[in-house]
Each structure stands twice: as structure tokens, then as C-alpha cells.
Amino acid sequence: MVTIQHPATDNSGTEQLRDRIAEVLTRARDRTIGLTTLDEAELVAQHSRLMSPLVWDLAHIGNQEELWLVRDVGRRDAVRADIDELYDAFKHARANRPELPLLDPAQARGYVGTVRDRVWDVLETSALHGDPLVDGGFAFGMIAQHEQQHDETMLATHQLRTGPAVLSAPAAPTAAAPVGGEVVIPAGQFVMGTSTDPWALDNERPAHPVHVPAFAIDVAPITNAQYQAFIADGGYERPELWSEHGWAHRQQAGLVAPQFWECDPAGHWWRRGFGVMTPVRPQQPVVHVCWFEAEAYAAWAGKRLPTEAEWEKAARFDPETGTSRRYPWGDAEPDSATANLGQRHLEPAEVGAYPVGASPAGVHQLIGDVWEWTASGFEAYPGFRAFPYAEYSDVFFGGDYRVLRGGSFGTDPVACRGTFRNWDHPIRRQIFSGFRLARDLRKGEGE
């Protein structure tokens, strides 16, 4: 990791913040390098029309860092103003990006390296206060999150590519204790969102009270074994389980199982993960299912998907103190004992692998493993203010998007917390998505 020379006027708190920023930026760049250390042909290929060539993501990471940290925060001269439009995600659809005159891999690596060198100089001289963009290191934290979000996108591209495996990691943990069933979350108000987390993004803000009626929620995400039972019971052949739009998509896309699953002649299910075929592990959370599949499974199980507010209350609310935590287990940063994050593994851990990461209500694995689909559309919170640019959140509100919560095994801790909101179209399943279920209480239940 780079060593930051602290200005003589720094106090200890600002010095610690500079070190924290240097650590998260370095961690993100190390991961980016690992995901792009491939043959040139692999970097420039489009492995799926849903995704960009990896070399586009690489240079885009550098371009966003240049725009925000070099030019806006540092007031430095541009490194490559001539490529801004090439790497503007709103001007070029992913499917069309291979046709653009992109930087080649060597040029892209040189560019992001030059930008980062200038960022270290900006970080050394920035006061980290006095302007909303830099207060608490916000812009630096935003860029670290942006790079890690693209790293997760590149990890999904790796999953979609064909050919021999190029990534490896230890197998995810097995269950430490049996976990199952559901818990009742009593009715009441809690504080949703945040107004104090210095690196929270605009759609997580502001904190606001929400009254949530009593409900039951699954203690763990739906597992592969549970999902196999849905398949075996004809879940993909029963239109009554699917919404009208969901059934139309199931037919059009030919869905018969989670993406990357294959059934052999003996009836055994296998899963392709990053170029390696392995038997489906029964107690892992199911991954690579779309919102419509989750919705159909919920109908089959006689339940429903949780709303976004229900998910967050189950994850954050501490009934003893009446406050909302940053994470289910408290305010401490995630580590290897509490959650499966940061690409330490290339798969979800088994249900029950992280008992110390459970919420006060006893709900497990709300952070890490799989992004969890919720029933909620992506909308602004009351009092929302776009910051620092409308294109991060504002332009997406009100579409057909569904909110996902909690992060996955491919999400870095800097881009995951109890308030973090992800969103995607209900047909998407190349993302590391799973789900858990909730239900309304029956009369007299929970009293």
C-alpha cells in the first residue's frame, strides 16, 4: 500500500482518514489488477452482450477517478479529456462498447496508473473538510466504492466467459450451526437509511422513520436444496405461480433452473462457477436467479418477498436500544467471521456459516453471500437530494427496477452496509442474486 505523507498541520483524526482512504483505494486497485491480468484477447472480447469488455471497465474506472478526484477535488489539469465521452456509461450501451475506439489494454493500464499517481498527490494535499464533496473523505470513498462496484461487475463477466478457469479461491465455509425457519419482527417504527454515514451514497439518505407492521421473515436465504424442491414440483411449468410478466419472460427466455445450472442424465444438478463444474451444494444460498423466479418460488412456498423496509428493519433494528445499527451484528466493520464479502471465496457460504453475523432478531447472512431481491421498486426516500450527480440514482427512480439488499460474496465491504441499496431489472440474473422470504402474520400470531 502507498505511504501517505501527512501534512504537518494534520491532526490525528485526519491522518487516520487519509490512511483509511489510501487503504480502500489500494485494495480496490489490487482487485482490479487481479481481474484484468488476462490475455489481451480476453480483455477486449465481449463475453456477453449484457456486459462491457473488461478493458472498457478498466479505463472507465480510471476516467471516473480522474473526473472526480484529479479534476474536481484536486483542480489538476486533465490527463485524458479526449476520452471522457468514450467512457461515459450513459452515452454508450454495453452491447455497443466493443465497436468504440477504446484504449487497448496497455494504454488502459498506463492511463489508470497515471491517474492514480495524481490522486495520491491530491490525497496528500486535500484538507478533507470544508466542502460537501470532500467532507469526511466522501469523494474518495465514492470512487473506492465505484471501483469495487465495477470489480463486482467484472467478476460477473468472468462468470459469463467460457474456457478454462482463470480465477481461484478457497471453498466457502460450511455451516457452523443449523439455521432455518423464520422469526417474527414485531410491529413498530425504526429509522431507515442514514444521514450520518460519511460514505453513504445519495439513495441511502436521509434517515427517516418508517412504521413497519409485524411480519415473519426467513432466518436464512433460500438454499439450493429448497430451490431444487421447487423445480422438482414443476415450478417452472406452472403458470399459476408466476405473474403475467414473469411467465412471459420464463417462456421467452426458456428458464428451467438458475443460470449456470445443468442436470445430468442421472438427475443430479451441477453448477458452473468461473469455468469449473461442481455438484450443487444443497445448503448454499441459491444464486443467479432473477426477480421473477424469486417471485414464483415465493408463490409456491405460500409466502412473498420482503419489502425493502422489512429487510432493513430485520437487518438493522436493535429492540434493546431502539436504534438502527450499521450492520446486523453492530457497527464494527465486516470481517471473515461475520460475512462472506470481498471475493475471498467465489461462491456463497453455506447457510449457518456466520452465526456471529446474525442480527438482534436472529436473522442470518443478511450481509454477503448473495444479493437479496426485495418486493420493492427503486424509489427516492422522503427528502432525497441528488449528490453529487443525478446520474447515480435519480435517473433510475420509478422504472421497473427492483431493489436488492445485502451484498454478495463478490461485494467489497466498502460498498456494503445495512443501508446500501442495489437495483436491477427483474429479468437480470447474471448478477450474484438470491433471496429470502417473508409473510404477513396470521390473526393472533405474534401477540
Coordinates of C-alpha atoms in Angstrom, one line a residue, residues 13-414:
G13 CA -8.2 12.1 13.0
T14 CA -7.4 13.5 9.6
E15 CA -4.2 11.3 9.4
Q16 CA -6.3 8.2 10.2
L17 CA -8.8 9.2 7.5
R18 CA -6.0 9.6 4.9
D19 CA -4.7 6.2 5.8
R20 CA -8.2 4.7 5.6
I21 CA -8.7 6.3 2.1
A22 CA -5.3 5.0 0.9
E23 CA -6.1 1.5 2.2
V24 CA -9.5 1.2 0.4
L25 CA -8.2 2.7 -2.8
T26 CA -5.2 0.3 -2.8
R27 CA -7.5 -2.6 -2.1
A28 CA -9.8 -1.8 -4.9
R29 CA -6.9 -1.3 -7.4
D30 CA -5.3 -4.6 -6.3
R31 CA -8.6 -6.4 -7.1
T32 CA -8.9 -4.6 -10.4
I33 CA -5.5 -5.7 -11.4
G34 CA -6.3 -9.3 -10.5
L35 CA -9.4 -9.3 -12.5
T36 CA -7.7 -7.8 -15.6
T37 CA -4.5 -9.8 -15.6
L38 CA -5.5 -11.7 -18.7
D39 CA -4.5 -12.2 -22.3
E40 CA -5.3 -9.2 -24.4
A41 CA -7.9 -11.2 -26.4
E42 CA -9.8 -11.9 -23.2
L43 CA -9.7 -8.3 -22.2
V44 CA -11.0 -6.9 -25.4
A45 CA -13.6 -9.6 -26.0
Q46 CA -17.3 -9.1 -25.2
H47 CA -18.1 -12.2 -23.2
S48 CA -21.8 -11.3 -23.1
R49 CA -23.9 -8.5 -24.6
L50 CA -25.1 -7.8 -21.1
M51 CA -21.5 -6.8 -20.2
S52 CA -18.8 -4.5 -21.3
P53 CA -15.4 -5.8 -22.5
L54 CA -13.2 -5.9 -19.4
V55 CA -10.8 -3.3 -20.9
W56 CA -13.7 -0.8 -21.0
D57 CA -14.4 -1.3 -17.3
L58 CA -10.7 -0.8 -16.6
A59 CA -10.4 2.5 -18.4
H60 CA -13.8 3.7 -17.1
I61 CA -12.6 3.1 -13.6
G62 CA -9.6 5.4 -14.3
N63 CA -11.8 8.0 -16.1
Q64 CA -14.2 8.4 -13.2
E65 CA -11.3 8.7 -10.8
E66 CA -9.8 11.4 -13.0
L67 CA -13.1 13.3 -13.3
W68 CA -13.9 13.4 -9.6
L69 CA -10.5 13.2 -7.8
V70 CA -8.0 14.7 -10.1
R71 CA -10.1 17.4 -11.8
D72 CA -12.9 18.2 -9.3
V73 CA -11.3 17.7 -5.9
G74 CA -7.6 18.3 -6.9
R75 CA -8.3 21.1 -9.5
R76 CA -5.5 19.5 -11.6
D77 CA -5.2 19.5 -15.4
A78 CA -6.9 16.7 -17.2
V79 CA -5.0 13.6 -18.0
R80 CA -7.1 12.5 -21.0
A81 CA -10.1 14.8 -21.6
D82 CA -10.3 13.4 -25.1
I83 CA -11.7 10.1 -23.8
D84 CA -14.4 11.3 -21.5
E85 CA -17.2 10.6 -23.9
L86 CA -15.9 7.1 -24.7
Y87 CA -16.2 6.1 -21.1
D88 CA -19.4 7.8 -20.3
A89 CA -21.7 4.9 -19.3
F90 CA -24.9 6.9 -20.3
K91 CA -23.7 7.6 -23.8
H92 CA -22.9 4.1 -24.9
A93 CA -24.9 0.9 -24.2
R94 CA -22.9 -2.1 -23.1
A95 CA -23.8 -4.0 -26.2
N96 CA -22.2 -1.4 -28.4
R97 CA -19.0 -0.7 -26.5
P98 CA -16.8 -3.2 -28.4
E99 CA -17.3 -1.0 -31.5
L100 CA -15.8 2.1 -29.9
P101 CA -12.2 3.2 -30.4
L102 CA -11.3 2.1 -26.9
L103 CA -7.9 2.3 -25.3
D104 CA -6.1 -1.0 -25.7
P105 CA -5.0 -3.0 -22.6
A106 CA -1.6 -1.4 -22.4
Q107 CA -2.9 2.1 -22.9
A108 CA -5.7 1.5 -20.3
R109 CA -3.2 0.2 -17.7
G110 CA -1.0 3.2 -18.3
Y111 CA -3.9 5.6 -18.1
V112 CA -5.3 4.3 -14.8
G113 CA -1.7 4.2 -13.3
T114 CA -1.1 7.9 -14.2
V115 CA -4.4 8.9 -12.8
R116 CA -3.7 7.1 -9.5
D117 CA -0.3 8.7 -9.2
R118 CA -2.0 12.1 -9.4
V119 CA -4.7 11.0 -6.9
W120 CA -2.0 10.2 -4.3
D121 CA -0.8 13.8 -4.6
V122 CA -4.4 15.1 -4.3
L123 CA -5.0 13.0 -1.2
E124 CA -1.8 14.3 0.4
T125 CA -2.8 17.9 0.0
S126 CA -6.6 17.8 0.4
A127 CA -8.0 19.2 3.7
L128 CA -10.8 16.6 3.7
H129 CA -13.2 19.1 5.1
G130 CA -14.8 22.4 4.2
D131 CA -16.8 21.3 1.2
P132 CA -19.5 18.6 0.9
L133 CA -17.6 16.8 -1.8
V134 CA -14.6 16.2 0.4
D135 CA -16.0 16.3 4.0
G136 CA -15.1 13.0 5.7
G137 CA -13.3 12.0 2.5
F138 CA -16.6 11.5 0.7
A139 CA -15.4 11.8 -2.9
F140 CA -12.5 9.4 -2.2
G141 CA -14.9 6.9 -0.6
M142 CA -17.3 7.3 -3.5
I143 CA -14.5 6.5 -6.0
A144 CA -13.4 3.5 -4.0
Q145 CA -17.0 2.2 -4.0
H146 CA -17.3 2.9 -7.7
E147 CA -14.2 0.9 -8.5
Q148 CA -15.3 -2.0 -6.3
Q149 CA -18.8 -2.0 -7.9
H150 CA -17.1 -2.3 -11.3
D151 CA -14.9 -5.0 -9.9
E152 CA -18.0 -7.0 -9.0
T153 CA -19.4 -6.3 -12.5
M154 CA -16.1 -7.6 -13.9
L155 CA -16.4 -10.7 -11.6
A156 CA -19.8 -11.3 -13.1
T157 CA -18.2 -11.0 -16.6
H158 CA -15.7 -13.7 -15.5
Q159 CA -18.6 -15.9 -14.6
L160 CA -20.1 -15.4 -18.1
R161 CA -16.9 -16.1 -20.0
T162 CA -16.2 -19.6 -21.4
G163 CA -13.0 -21.5 -21.4
P164 CA -10.6 -22.7 -18.6
A165 CA -10.8 -21.1 -15.2
V166 CA -8.6 -18.1 -14.6
L167 CA -9.7 -17.2 -11.1
S168 CA -9.4 -19.3 -8.0
A169 CA -10.2 -19.0 -4.3
P170 CA -10.7 -21.3 -1.3
A171 CA -14.1 -23.0 -1.0
A172 CA -16.7 -21.1 1.0
P173 CA -17.2 -22.2 4.6
T174 CA -19.7 -24.9 5.6
A175 CA -22.4 -24.4 8.2
A176 CA -21.2 -23.7 11.7
A177 CA -24.6 -24.4 13.2
P178 CA -28.0 -25.5 11.8
V179 CA -30.1 -22.5 10.7
G180 CA -33.6 -22.4 9.4
G181 CA -37.2 -21.5 9.9
E182 CA -38.4 -17.9 10.4
V183 CA -38.6 -15.2 13.1
V184 CA -41.3 -12.7 13.8
I185 CA -40.4 -9.0 13.7
P186 CA -42.9 -7.1 15.9
A187 CA -44.7 -4.0 14.6
G188 CA -43.2 -0.7 15.2
Q189 CA -41.2 2.2 13.9
F190 CA -37.5 2.2 13.1
V191 CA -35.1 4.6 11.4
M192 CA -34.4 3.6 7.8
G193 CA -31.5 5.0 5.8
T194 CA -28.8 7.2 7.2
S195 CA -27.9 10.8 7.5
T196 CA -24.6 10.3 9.3
D197 CA -22.6 7.6 7.5
P198 CA -19.9 9.7 5.8
W199 CA -19.6 7.5 2.7
A200 CA -23.2 6.6 2.2
L201 CA -24.5 7.3 -1.3
D202 CA -27.3 9.7 -2.0
N203 CA -30.1 7.0 -2.4
E204 CA -29.3 5.8 1.2
R205 CA -30.2 9.2 2.5
P206 CA -31.7 10.8 4.5
A207 CA -32.5 8.8 7.7
H208 CA -36.3 8.7 8.2
P209 CA -38.7 7.0 10.5
V210 CA -40.8 4.1 9.0
H211 CA -43.5 2.2 10.7
V212 CA -43.4 -1.5 9.7
P213 CA -46.4 -3.8 10.6
A214 CA -45.5 -7.1 12.2
F215 CA -44.2 -9.7 9.8
A216 CA -42.3 -13.0 9.7
I217 CA -39.0 -13.3 7.8
D218 CA -36.9 -16.3 7.0
V219 CA -33.8 -16.8 9.2
A220 CA -31.7 -17.6 6.1
P221 CA -31.7 -17.1 2.4
I222 CA -33.4 -19.8 0.3
T223 CA -30.9 -22.7 -0.3
N224 CA -30.2 -24.8 -3.4
A225 CA -31.9 -27.7 -1.8
Q226 CA -35.1 -25.7 -1.2
Y227 CA -35.0 -24.4 -4.7
Q228 CA -34.5 -27.9 -6.1
A229 CA -37.7 -28.9 -4.5
F230 CA -39.5 -26.0 -6.4
I231 CA -38.0 -27.3 -9.6
A232 CA -38.9 -30.9 -8.8
D233 CA -42.5 -29.9 -8.1
G234 CA -42.8 -28.4 -11.6
G235 CA -42.3 -24.8 -10.5
Y236 CA -41.1 -23.8 -14.0
E237 CA -44.1 -25.4 -15.6
R238 CA -46.9 -23.9 -13.6
P239 CA -48.1 -20.6 -14.9
E240 CA -50.3 -20.0 -11.8
L241 CA -47.2 -19.5 -9.7
W242 CA -45.9 -16.7 -12.0
S243 CA -47.0 -13.2 -12.6
E244 CA -48.1 -12.4 -16.1
H245 CA -44.9 -10.6 -16.9
G246 CA -42.9 -13.3 -15.1
W247 CA -44.5 -16.2 -17.1
A248 CA -44.0 -14.4 -20.4
H249 CA -40.3 -13.9 -19.5
R250 CA -39.9 -17.5 -18.4
Q251 CA -41.2 -18.7 -21.7
Q252 CA -39.3 -16.2 -23.8
A253 CA -36.0 -16.9 -22.0
G254 CA -36.6 -20.6 -21.7
L255 CA -35.9 -20.6 -17.9
V256 CA -35.8 -24.1 -16.4
A257 CA -33.4 -23.6 -13.5
P258 CA -31.0 -21.0 -12.0
Q259 CA -28.4 -19.7 -14.5
F260 CA -25.3 -21.9 -14.8
W261 CA -27.1 -25.0 -13.5
E262 CA -27.1 -28.2 -15.6
C263 CA -28.8 -31.5 -14.9
D264 CA -27.0 -34.7 -15.9
P265 CA -28.8 -37.8 -17.2
A266 CA -29.0 -39.3 -13.7
G267 CA -30.9 -36.3 -12.4
H268 CA -28.1 -34.7 -10.5
W269 CA -27.6 -30.9 -10.6
W270 CA -24.3 -29.3 -11.4
R271 CA -23.3 -25.7 -11.3
R272 CA -20.7 -23.9 -13.5
G273 CA -18.8 -21.4 -11.4
F274 CA -16.0 -19.4 -13.1
G275 CA -15.2 -22.2 -15.5
V276 CA -15.4 -25.1 -13.1
M277 CA -18.3 -27.6 -12.9
T278 CA -19.1 -28.8 -9.4
P279 CA -22.1 -30.5 -7.8
V280 CA -24.7 -28.1 -6.5
R281 CA -24.1 -27.8 -2.7
P282 CA -27.5 -28.2 -1.0
Q283 CA -27.0 -25.8 1.8
Q284 CA -25.6 -22.9 -0.1
P285 CA -28.0 -20.0 -0.9
V286 CA -29.3 -20.2 -4.4
V287 CA -27.6 -17.7 -6.7
H288 CA -28.2 -16.4 -10.2
V289 CA -32.0 -16.2 -10.1
C290 CA -34.0 -13.3 -11.4
W291 CA -36.7 -11.4 -9.5
F292 CA -39.4 -13.3 -11.5
E293 CA -38.0 -16.6 -10.4
A294 CA -37.9 -15.4 -6.8
E295 CA -41.5 -14.2 -7.0
A296 CA -42.7 -17.6 -8.4
Y297 CA -40.8 -19.5 -5.7
A298 CA -42.5 -17.3 -3.1
A299 CA -45.9 -18.1 -4.5
W300 CA -45.1 -21.8 -4.5
A301 CA -44.0 -21.6 -0.8
G302 CA -47.1 -19.6 0.2
K303 CA -45.0 -16.6 1.1
R304 CA -43.7 -13.4 -0.5
L305 CA -40.6 -11.4 -0.9
P306 CA -39.9 -8.9 1.9
T307 CA -40.3 -5.2 1.3
E308 CA -37.2 -3.1 1.4
A309 CA -38.2 -1.6 4.7
E310 CA -38.9 -5.1 6.2
W311 CA -35.5 -6.3 5.1
E312 CA -33.7 -3.3 6.6
K313 CA -35.6 -3.5 9.9
A314 CA -34.7 -7.2 10.2
A315 CA -31.1 -6.4 9.5
R316 CA -30.5 -3.2 11.5
F317 CA -33.1 -2.6 14.2
D318 CA -31.9 -3.3 17.8
P319 CA -35.0 -3.6 20.0
E320 CA -32.9 -3.2 23.2
T321 CA -31.7 0.2 22.3
G322 CA -34.4 1.2 19.8
T323 CA -31.7 2.3 17.4
S324 CA -30.6 1.1 13.9
R325 CA -27.2 -0.5 13.6
R326 CA -24.8 0.0 10.6
Y327 CA -24.6 -3.8 10.2
P328 CA -26.7 -6.7 11.6
W329 CA -24.0 -7.5 14.2
G330 CA -23.3 -3.9 15.2
D331 CA -21.2 -1.0 13.9
A332 CA -17.9 -2.8 13.5
E333 CA -16.6 -3.3 10.0
P334 CA -17.2 -6.7 8.4
D335 CA -14.6 -9.4 8.8
S336 CA -14.1 -13.0 7.9
A337 CA -16.1 -14.1 11.0
T338 CA -19.2 -12.0 10.2
A339 CA -19.8 -12.1 6.5
N340 CA -18.7 -13.6 3.1
L341 CA -17.6 -10.5 1.3
G342 CA -14.7 -9.2 -0.8
Q343 CA -14.2 -12.1 -3.2
R344 CA -12.5 -14.2 -0.5
H345 CA -14.5 -17.1 -2.0
L346 CA -16.0 -17.5 -5.4
E347 CA -19.3 -18.8 -4.1
P348 CA -21.8 -18.3 -1.3
A349 CA -21.1 -19.9 2.0
E350 CA -23.5 -22.5 3.4
V351 CA -26.4 -21.3 5.5
G352 CA -25.3 -21.1 9.1
A353 CA -21.6 -20.3 8.3
Y354 CA -21.6 -16.9 10.1
P355 CA -23.6 -17.1 13.4
V356 CA -21.8 -14.1 14.9
G357 CA -23.0 -12.0 12.0
A358 CA -26.7 -12.5 12.8
S359 CA -29.0 -9.6 13.6
P360 CA -30.5 -8.9 17.0
A361 CA -33.7 -10.6 15.7
G362 CA -31.7 -13.8 14.9
V363 CA -31.7 -13.4 11.1
H364 CA -28.6 -14.8 9.5
Q365 CA -26.4 -13.9 6.5
L366 CA -28.1 -10.6 5.6
I367 CA -24.8 -9.2 4.6
G368 CA -22.7 -11.0 1.9
D369 CA -23.2 -14.3 0.1
V370 CA -26.0 -13.2 -2.3
W371 CA -27.7 -10.0 -3.1
E372 CA -31.3 -10.5 -1.9
W373 CA -34.2 -9.4 -4.1
T374 CA -36.9 -7.5 -2.3
A375 CA -40.5 -6.7 -3.4
S376 CA -39.8 -3.0 -3.6
G377 CA -39.3 -0.8 -6.6
F378 CA -36.4 1.6 -6.6
E379 CA -37.7 5.0 -5.3
A380 CA -36.3 8.0 -3.6
Y381 CA -36.6 8.4 0.2
P382 CA -38.5 11.3 1.6
G383 CA -36.2 14.3 1.5
F384 CA -33.9 12.8 -1.1
R385 CA -31.3 15.1 -2.6
A386 CA -29.2 14.0 -5.6
F387 CA -25.5 14.3 -4.7
P388 CA -23.0 14.8 -6.2
Y389 CA -24.6 13.9 -9.6
A390 CA -28.1 12.9 -10.7
E391 CA -27.0 10.1 -12.8
Y392 CA -26.0 7.8 -9.9
S393 CA -29.6 7.4 -8.5
D394 CA -32.1 10.0 -9.6
V395 CA -32.4 8.9 -13.2
F396 CA -33.3 5.3 -12.2
F397 CA -36.1 6.1 -9.8
G398 CA -39.6 5.0 -11.0
G399 CA -38.6 2.4 -13.6
D400 CA -39.2 -1.4 -13.5
Y401 CA -36.2 -1.8 -11.2
R402 CA -36.4 -4.0 -8.1
V403 CA -34.2 -3.3 -5.1
L404 CA -31.6 -5.8 -3.9
R405 CA -30.0 -5.7 -0.5
G406 CA -27.1 -7.1 1.5
G407 CA -24.3 -7.6 -1.0
S408 CA -22.8 -10.8 -2.3
F409 CA -19.6 -12.8 -2.0
G410 CA -18.3 -10.5 -4.8
T411 CA -19.1 -7.2 -3.0
D412 CA -16.3 -5.4 -1.1
P413 CA -17.0 -4.2 2.4
V414 CA -16.5 -0.6 1.4

